[in-house]
Every structure is written in C-alpha cells, then in structure tokens.
PDB file of C-alpha atoms in Angstrom:
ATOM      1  CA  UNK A  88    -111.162 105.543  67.086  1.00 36.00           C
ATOM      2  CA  UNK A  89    -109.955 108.618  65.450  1.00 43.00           C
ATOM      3  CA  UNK A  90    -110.256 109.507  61.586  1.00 44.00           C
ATOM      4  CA  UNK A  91    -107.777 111.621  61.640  1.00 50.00           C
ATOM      5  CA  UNK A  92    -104.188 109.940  60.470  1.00 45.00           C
ATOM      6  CA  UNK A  93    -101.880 112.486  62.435  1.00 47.00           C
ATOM      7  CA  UNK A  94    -103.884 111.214  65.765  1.00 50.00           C
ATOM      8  CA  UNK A  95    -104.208 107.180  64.885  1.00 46.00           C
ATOM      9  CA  UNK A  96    -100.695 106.274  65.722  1.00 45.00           C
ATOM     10  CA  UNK A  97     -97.970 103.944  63.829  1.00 47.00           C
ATOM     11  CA  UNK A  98    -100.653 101.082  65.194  1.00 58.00           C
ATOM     12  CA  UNK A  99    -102.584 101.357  61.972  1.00 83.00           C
ATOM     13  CA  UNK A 100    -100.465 103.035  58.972  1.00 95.00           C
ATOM     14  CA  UNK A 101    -102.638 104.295  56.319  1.00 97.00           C
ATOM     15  CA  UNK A 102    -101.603 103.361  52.740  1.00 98.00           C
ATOM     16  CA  UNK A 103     -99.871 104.719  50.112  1.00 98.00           C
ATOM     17  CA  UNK A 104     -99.994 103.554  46.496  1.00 98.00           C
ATOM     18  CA  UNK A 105     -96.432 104.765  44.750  1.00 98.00           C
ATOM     19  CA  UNK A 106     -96.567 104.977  41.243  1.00 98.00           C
ATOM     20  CA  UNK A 107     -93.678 105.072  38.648  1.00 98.00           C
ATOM     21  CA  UNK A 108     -92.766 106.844  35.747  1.00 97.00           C
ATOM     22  CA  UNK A 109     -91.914 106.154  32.293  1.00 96.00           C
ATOM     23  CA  UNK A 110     -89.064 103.762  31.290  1.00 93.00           C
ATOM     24  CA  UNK A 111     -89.313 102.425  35.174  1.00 95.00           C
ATOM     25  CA  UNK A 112     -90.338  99.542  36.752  1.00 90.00           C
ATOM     26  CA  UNK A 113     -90.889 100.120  40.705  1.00 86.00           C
ATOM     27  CA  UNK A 114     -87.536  99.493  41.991  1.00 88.00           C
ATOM     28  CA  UNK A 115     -86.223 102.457  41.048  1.00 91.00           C
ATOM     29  CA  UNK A 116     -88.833 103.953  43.824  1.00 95.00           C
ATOM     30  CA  UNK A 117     -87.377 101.723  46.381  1.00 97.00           C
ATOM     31  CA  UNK A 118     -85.331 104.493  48.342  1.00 97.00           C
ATOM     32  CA  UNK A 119     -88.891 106.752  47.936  1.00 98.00           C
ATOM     33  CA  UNK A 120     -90.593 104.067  50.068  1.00 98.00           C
ATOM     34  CA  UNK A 121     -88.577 103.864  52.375  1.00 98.00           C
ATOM     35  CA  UNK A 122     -88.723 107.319  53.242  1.00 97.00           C
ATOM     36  CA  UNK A 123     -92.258 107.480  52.894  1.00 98.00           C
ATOM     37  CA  UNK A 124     -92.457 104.936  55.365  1.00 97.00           C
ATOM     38  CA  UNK A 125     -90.094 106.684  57.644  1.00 94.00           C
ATOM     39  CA  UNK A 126     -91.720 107.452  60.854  1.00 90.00           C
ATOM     40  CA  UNK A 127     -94.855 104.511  60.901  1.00 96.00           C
ATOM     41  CA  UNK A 128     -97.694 106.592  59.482  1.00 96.00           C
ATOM     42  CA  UNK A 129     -97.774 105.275  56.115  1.00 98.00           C
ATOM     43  CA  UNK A 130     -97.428 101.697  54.438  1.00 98.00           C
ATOM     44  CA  UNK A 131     -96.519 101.855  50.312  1.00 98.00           C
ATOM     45  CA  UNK A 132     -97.873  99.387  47.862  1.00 98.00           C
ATOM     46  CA  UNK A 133     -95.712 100.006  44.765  1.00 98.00           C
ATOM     47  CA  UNK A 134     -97.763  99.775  41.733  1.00 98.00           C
ATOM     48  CA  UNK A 135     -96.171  98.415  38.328  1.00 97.00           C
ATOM     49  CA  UNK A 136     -96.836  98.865  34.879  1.00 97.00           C
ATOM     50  CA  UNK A 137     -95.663  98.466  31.323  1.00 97.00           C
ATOM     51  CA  UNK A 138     -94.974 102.391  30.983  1.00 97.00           C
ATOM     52  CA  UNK A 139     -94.092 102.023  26.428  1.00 96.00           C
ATOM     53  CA  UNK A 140     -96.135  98.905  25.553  1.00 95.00           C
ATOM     54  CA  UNK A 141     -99.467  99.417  27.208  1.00 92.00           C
ATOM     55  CA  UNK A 142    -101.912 102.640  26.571  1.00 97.00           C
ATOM     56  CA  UNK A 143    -103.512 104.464  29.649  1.00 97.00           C
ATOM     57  CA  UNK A 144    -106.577 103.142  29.300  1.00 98.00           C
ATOM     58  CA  UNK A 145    -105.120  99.731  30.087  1.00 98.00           C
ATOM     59  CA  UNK A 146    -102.729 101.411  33.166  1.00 98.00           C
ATOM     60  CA  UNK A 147    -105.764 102.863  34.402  1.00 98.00           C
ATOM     61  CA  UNK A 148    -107.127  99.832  34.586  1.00 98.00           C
ATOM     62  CA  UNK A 149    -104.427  98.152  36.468  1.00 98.00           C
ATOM     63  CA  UNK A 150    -104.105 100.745  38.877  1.00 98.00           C
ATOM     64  CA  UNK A 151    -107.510 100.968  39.930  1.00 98.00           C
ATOM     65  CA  UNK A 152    -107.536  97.149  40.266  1.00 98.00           C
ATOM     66  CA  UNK A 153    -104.760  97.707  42.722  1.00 98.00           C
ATOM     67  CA  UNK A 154    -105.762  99.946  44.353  1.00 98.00           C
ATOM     68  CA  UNK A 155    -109.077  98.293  45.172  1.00 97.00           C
ATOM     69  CA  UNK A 156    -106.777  94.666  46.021  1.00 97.00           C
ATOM     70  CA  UNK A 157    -105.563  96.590  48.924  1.00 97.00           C
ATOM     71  CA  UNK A 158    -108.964  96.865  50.993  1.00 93.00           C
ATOM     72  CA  UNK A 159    -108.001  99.718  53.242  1.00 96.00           C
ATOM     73  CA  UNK A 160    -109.806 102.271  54.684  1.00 96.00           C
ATOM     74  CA  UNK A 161    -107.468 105.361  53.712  1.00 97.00           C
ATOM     75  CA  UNK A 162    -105.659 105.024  50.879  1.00 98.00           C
ATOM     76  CA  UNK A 163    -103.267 107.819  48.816  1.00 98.00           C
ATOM     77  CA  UNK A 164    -101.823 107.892  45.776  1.00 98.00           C
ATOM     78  CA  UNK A 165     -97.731 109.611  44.950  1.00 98.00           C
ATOM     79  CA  UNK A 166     -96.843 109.155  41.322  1.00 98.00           C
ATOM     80  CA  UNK A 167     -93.889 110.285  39.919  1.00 98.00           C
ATOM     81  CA  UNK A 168     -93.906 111.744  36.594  1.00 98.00           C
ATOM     82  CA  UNK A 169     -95.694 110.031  33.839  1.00 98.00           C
ATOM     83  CA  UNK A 170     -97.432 107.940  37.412  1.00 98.00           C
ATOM     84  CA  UNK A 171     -99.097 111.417  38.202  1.00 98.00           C
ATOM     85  CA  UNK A 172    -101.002 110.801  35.093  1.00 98.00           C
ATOM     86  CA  UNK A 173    -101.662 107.796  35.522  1.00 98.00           C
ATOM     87  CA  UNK A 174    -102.905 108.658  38.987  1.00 98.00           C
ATOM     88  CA  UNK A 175    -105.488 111.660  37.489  1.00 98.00           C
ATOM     89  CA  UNK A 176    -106.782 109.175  34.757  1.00 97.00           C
ATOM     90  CA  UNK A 177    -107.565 107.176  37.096  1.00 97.00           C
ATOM     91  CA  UNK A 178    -109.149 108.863  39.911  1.00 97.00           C
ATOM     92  CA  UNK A 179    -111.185 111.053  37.200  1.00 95.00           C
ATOM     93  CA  UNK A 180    -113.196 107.425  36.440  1.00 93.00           C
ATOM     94  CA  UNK A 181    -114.463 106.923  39.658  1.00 91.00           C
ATOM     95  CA  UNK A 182    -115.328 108.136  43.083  1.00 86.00           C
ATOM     96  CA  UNK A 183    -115.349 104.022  45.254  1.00 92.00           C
ATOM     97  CA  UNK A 184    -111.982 104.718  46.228  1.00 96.00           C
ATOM     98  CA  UNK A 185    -111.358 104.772  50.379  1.00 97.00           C
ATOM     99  CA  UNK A 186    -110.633 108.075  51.061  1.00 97.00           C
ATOM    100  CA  UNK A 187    -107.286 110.030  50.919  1.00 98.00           C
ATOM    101  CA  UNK A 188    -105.052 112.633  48.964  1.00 98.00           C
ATOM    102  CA  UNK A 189    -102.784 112.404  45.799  1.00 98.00           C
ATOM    103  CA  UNK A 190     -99.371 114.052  45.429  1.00 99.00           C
ATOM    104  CA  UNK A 191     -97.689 114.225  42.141  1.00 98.00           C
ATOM    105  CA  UNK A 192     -93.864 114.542  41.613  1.00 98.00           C
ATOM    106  CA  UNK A 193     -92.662 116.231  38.414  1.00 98.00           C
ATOM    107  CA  UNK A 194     -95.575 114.900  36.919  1.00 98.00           C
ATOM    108  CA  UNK A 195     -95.842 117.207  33.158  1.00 98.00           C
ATOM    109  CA  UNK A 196     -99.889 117.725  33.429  1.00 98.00           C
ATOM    110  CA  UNK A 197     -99.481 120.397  30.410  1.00 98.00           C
ATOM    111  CA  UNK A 198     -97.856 118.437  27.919  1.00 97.00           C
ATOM    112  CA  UNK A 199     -93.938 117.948  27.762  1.00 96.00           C
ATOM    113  CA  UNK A 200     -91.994 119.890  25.398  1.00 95.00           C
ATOM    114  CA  UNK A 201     -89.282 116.883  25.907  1.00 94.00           C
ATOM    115  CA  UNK A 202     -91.374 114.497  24.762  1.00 94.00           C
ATOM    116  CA  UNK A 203     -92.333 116.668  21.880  1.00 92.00           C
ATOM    117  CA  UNK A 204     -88.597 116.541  21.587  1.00 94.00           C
ATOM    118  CA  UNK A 205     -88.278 113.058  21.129  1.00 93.00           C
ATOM    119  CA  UNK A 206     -90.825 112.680  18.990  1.00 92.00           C
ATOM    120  CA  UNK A 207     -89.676 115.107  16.446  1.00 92.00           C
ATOM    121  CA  UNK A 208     -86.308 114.435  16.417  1.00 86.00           C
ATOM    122  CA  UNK A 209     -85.302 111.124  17.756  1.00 91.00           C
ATOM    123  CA  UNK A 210     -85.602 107.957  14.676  1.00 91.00           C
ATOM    124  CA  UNK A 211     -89.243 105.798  16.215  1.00 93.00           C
ATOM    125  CA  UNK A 212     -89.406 108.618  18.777  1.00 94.00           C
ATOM    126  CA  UNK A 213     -93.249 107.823  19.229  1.00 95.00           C
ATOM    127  CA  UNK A 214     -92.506 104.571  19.722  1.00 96.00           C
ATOM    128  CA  UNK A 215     -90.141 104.766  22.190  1.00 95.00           C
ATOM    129  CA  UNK A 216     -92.348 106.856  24.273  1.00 96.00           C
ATOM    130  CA  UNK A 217     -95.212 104.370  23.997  1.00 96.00           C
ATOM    131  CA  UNK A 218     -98.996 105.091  23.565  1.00 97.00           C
ATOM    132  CA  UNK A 219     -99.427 106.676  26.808  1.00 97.00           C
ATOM    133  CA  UNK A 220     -97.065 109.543  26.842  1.00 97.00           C
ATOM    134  CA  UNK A 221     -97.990 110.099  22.998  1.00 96.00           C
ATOM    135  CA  UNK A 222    -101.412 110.693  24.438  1.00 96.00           C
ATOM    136  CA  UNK A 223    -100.892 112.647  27.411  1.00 96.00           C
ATOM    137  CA  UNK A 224     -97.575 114.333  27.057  1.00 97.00           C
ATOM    138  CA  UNK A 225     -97.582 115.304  23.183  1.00 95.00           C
ATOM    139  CA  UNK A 226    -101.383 114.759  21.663  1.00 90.00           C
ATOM    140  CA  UNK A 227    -103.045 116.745  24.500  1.00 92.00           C
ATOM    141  CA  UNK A 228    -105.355 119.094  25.319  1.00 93.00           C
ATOM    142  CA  UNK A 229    -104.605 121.658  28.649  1.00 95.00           C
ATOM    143  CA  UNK A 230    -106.078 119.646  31.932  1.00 96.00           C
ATOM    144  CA  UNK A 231    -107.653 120.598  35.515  1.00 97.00           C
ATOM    145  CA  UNK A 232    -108.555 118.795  38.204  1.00 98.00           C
ATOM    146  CA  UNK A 233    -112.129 118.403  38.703  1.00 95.00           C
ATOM    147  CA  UNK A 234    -112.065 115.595  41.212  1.00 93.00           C
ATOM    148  CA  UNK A 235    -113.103 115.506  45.263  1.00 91.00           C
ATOM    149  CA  UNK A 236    -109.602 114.039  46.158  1.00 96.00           C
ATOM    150  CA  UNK A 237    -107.224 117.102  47.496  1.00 98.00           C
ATOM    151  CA  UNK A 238    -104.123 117.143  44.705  1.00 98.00           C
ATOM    152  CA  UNK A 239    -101.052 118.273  45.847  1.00 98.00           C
ATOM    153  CA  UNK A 240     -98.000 118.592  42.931  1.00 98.00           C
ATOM    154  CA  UNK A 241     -94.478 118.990  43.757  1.00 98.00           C
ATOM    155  CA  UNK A 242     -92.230 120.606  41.150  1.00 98.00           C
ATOM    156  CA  UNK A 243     -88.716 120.702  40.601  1.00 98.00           C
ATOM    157  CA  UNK A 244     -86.018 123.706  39.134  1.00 98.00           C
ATOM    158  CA  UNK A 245     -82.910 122.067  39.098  1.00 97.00           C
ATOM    159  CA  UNK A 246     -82.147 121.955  35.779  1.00 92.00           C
ATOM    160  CA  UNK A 247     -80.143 118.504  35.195  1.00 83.00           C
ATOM    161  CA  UNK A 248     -81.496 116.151  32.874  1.00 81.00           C
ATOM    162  CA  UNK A 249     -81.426 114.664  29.399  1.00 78.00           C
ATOM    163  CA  UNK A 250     -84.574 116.374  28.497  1.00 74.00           C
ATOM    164  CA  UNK A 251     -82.472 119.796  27.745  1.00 70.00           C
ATOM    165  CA  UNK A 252     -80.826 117.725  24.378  1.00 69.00           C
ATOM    166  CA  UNK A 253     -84.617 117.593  22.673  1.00 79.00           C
ATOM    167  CA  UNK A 254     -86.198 120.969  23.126  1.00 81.00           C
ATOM    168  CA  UNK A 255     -85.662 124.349  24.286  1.00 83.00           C
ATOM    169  CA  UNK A 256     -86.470 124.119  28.438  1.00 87.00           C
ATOM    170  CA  UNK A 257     -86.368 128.243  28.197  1.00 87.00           C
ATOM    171  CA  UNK A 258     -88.255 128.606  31.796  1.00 93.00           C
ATOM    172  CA  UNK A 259     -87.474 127.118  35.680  1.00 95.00           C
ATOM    173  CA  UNK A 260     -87.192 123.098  35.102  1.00 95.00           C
ATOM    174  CA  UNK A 261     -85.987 120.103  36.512  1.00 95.00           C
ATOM    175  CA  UNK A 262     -83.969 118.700  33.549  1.00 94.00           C
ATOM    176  CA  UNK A 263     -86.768 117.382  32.235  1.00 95.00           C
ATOM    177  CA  UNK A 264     -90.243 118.765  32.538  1.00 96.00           C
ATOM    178  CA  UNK A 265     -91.014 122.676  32.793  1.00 96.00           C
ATOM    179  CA  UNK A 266     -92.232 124.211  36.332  1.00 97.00           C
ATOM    180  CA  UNK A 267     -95.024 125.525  34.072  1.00 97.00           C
ATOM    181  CA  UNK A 268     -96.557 121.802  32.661  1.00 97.00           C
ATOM    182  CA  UNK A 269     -96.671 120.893  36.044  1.00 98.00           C
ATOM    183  CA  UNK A 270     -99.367 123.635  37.245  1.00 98.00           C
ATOM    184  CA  UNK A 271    -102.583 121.995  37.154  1.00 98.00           C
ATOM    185  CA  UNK A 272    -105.626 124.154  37.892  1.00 98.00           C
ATOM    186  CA  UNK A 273    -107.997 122.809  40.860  1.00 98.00           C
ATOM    187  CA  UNK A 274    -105.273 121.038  42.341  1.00 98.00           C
ATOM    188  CA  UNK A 275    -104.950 121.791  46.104  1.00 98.00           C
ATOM    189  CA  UNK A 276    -100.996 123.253  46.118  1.00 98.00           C
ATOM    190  CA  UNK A 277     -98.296 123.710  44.562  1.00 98.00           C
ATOM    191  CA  UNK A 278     -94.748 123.596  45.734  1.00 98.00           C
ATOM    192  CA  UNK A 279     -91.169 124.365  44.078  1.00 98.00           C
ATOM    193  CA  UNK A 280     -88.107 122.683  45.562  1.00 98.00           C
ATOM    194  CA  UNK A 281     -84.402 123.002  44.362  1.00 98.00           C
ATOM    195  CA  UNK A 282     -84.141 119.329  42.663  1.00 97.00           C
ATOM    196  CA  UNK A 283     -84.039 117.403  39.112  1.00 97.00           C
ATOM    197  CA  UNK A 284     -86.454 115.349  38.234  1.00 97.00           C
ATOM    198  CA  UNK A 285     -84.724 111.953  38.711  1.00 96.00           C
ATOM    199  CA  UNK A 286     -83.327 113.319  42.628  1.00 97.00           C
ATOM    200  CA  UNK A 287     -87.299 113.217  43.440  1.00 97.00           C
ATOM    201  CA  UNK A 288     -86.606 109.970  43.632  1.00 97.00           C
ATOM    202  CA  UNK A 289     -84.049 109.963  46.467  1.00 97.00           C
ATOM    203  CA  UNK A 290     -84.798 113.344  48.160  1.00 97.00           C
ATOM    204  CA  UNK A 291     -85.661 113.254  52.015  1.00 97.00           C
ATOM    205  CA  UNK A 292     -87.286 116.647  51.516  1.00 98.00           C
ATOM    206  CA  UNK A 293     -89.341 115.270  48.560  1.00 98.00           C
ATOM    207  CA  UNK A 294     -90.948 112.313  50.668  1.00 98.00           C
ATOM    208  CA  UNK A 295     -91.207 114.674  54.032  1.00 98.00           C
ATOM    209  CA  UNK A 296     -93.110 117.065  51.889  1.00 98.00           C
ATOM    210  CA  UNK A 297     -95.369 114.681  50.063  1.00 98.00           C
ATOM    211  CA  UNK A 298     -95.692 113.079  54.053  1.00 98.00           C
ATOM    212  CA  UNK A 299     -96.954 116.557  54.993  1.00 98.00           C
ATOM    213  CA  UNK A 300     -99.354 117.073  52.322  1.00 98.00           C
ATOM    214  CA  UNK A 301    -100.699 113.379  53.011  1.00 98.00           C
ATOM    215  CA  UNK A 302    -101.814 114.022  56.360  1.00 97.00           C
ATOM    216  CA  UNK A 303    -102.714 118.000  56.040  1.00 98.00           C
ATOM    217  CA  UNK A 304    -103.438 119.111  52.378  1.00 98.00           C
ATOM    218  CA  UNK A 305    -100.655 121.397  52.218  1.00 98.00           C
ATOM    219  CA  UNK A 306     -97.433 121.744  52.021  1.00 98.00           C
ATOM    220  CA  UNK A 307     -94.798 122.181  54.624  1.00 98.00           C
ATOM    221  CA  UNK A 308     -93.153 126.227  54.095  1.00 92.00           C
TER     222      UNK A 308
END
C-alpha cells in the first residue's frame, strides 16, 4: 500500500491533531474540523488544554500524551495561535512521533506586541494571560525551527481585532498578531491571506490551504 496520503484514498484518513489557542477550549475549532475533514483525507483529534492556568511545560506534556493515545501511522499537527506554540514546544522534545507536517495559524512565534499590551497596561495583565503566553509571547527570546517535521505557517492581514486597543500594530496584521511575529526561520512556507485572526477559525480557504500543505509541503498559490 502506498505512503503517500494524496494516493491512499478516504479508506484510511490520516490524522490531524487541532490545537487551540488562548482563552479557548476546542469547540470554538469545531467549524475548522469540519472543514479539515472535508473531502475524507484527514480525521481531527481536537486537543484541549487549560490555555491561563497551566505553564507549557505541562501543555507540552499533554499534547504529546495525545498525540501518542492516537496510535496512527501519520499524524499532523494545525494549531491556532498560542496552539502553534504549543505545537513547536512540543515537537522540539522529541523525534517518536509517526510521521507528518505541522501548520500553524496566526501563531505569534516572535513575541506579541498585544500581549506586551496587556501586560503593561491591563490591571493582573500577566495573570490573565497565564504562564504560558508570559513565557512565549512576552519573556522571549527570537525562535527557529530546527526540527525534521516540514512547518508550514499561515498568516493573516486583516486587521480586525481587539489586539489594536493594547499596542501599536504599525505593520500588516490580523487584529491581533503582526505578519512579522509570525515568520519563523527554518519553517518550510509561509503564506499571507486576507483574514483576522479569529476568521482563521471559520475560513474555507484557511483549512483548504492548511489541507494542501498537509499532503504537499507547500502552499496552494
């Protein structure tokens, strides 16, 4: 039987795991799942976590413990946001994962002047971020991938979000993070698209470009 999931057929779906972002739960995703099931060639396991009260560590931790539940042969990774850093973290620790790519949607992998926002001006900003974002988002030094797994990151530059009340978004953005934080170096490609960073969620050309990338390593232009 073929490797290769563009020739294997709806018979055997390989899986994605879907990831949230901060101040989510999953079922905000729900419409992204569907659409990334569209069509047969994937199956989505929706991954949870407590995005303020836990640190990465322990969402790394979780993650990779789900993702190793699922016993599949090919298995990707789409994280949305703060999930994209979830999803690095995690797939920096270790290499025993089936195979497969990662695609990450508005996901700030240079810090986030919002969240520097927050912080600085909103009473218990920190707090209301939680641990993780603190760490990655505001505390943090510039990242690169490094890892064997193809990264593919999907940006957004329609401006419309609540991120433009706590800092000065003076380049291309999606309301909330900057085009520029979401440029990692070493990842496979990079893609703009005309959307805010909560319509990721329930764009068709989102999940059909993050379907693409899945089964090529590119994106669709």
């Amino acid at each position: 039987m073929s490797n290769d999931p563009r020739q294997r057929g709806a018979a055997e779906p390989a899986t994605i795991v879907l990831v949230h972002g901060l101040w989510m739960s999953g079922f905000q995703l729900r419409i992204l799942k569907h659409r990334l099931e569209a069509g047969g060639q994937f199956r989505v396991a929706s991954f949870s976590y407590p995005t303020v009260s836990g640190s990465m560590s322990e969402h790394v931790r979780g993650l990779l413990d789900f993702a190793r539940a699922q016993n599949v042969p090919e298995l990707h990774f789409v994280g949305h946001s703060l999930g994209g850093l979830v999803i690095l973290r995690a797939l920096q620790l270790t290499d025993d994962l089936p195979p497969g790519r990662a695609v990450l949607l508005g996901t700030p992998s240079q810090g986030s002047k919002a969240a520097q926002g927050v912080a600085r001006v909103v009473p218990f900003g920190r707090a209301i971020l939680g641990a993780a974002v603190n760490a990655e988002c505001i505390d943090c030094e510039p990242r690169e991938w490094r890892g064997h797994r193809e990264v593919g990151i999907i940006a957004g530059s329609m401006g419309l979000g609540l991120g433009r009340l706590f800092a000065d978004l003076n380049a291309d953005h999606d309301g909330t993070v900057l085009v520029e934080e979401t440029k990692l170096p070493g990842a496979k490609d990079h893609i703009i698209l005309s959307i805010s960073h909560t319509g990721m969620l329930f764009s068709t050309e989102v999940a059909e470009q993050a379907q693409w990338f899945l089964q090529t390593g590119t994106f669709r232009r």
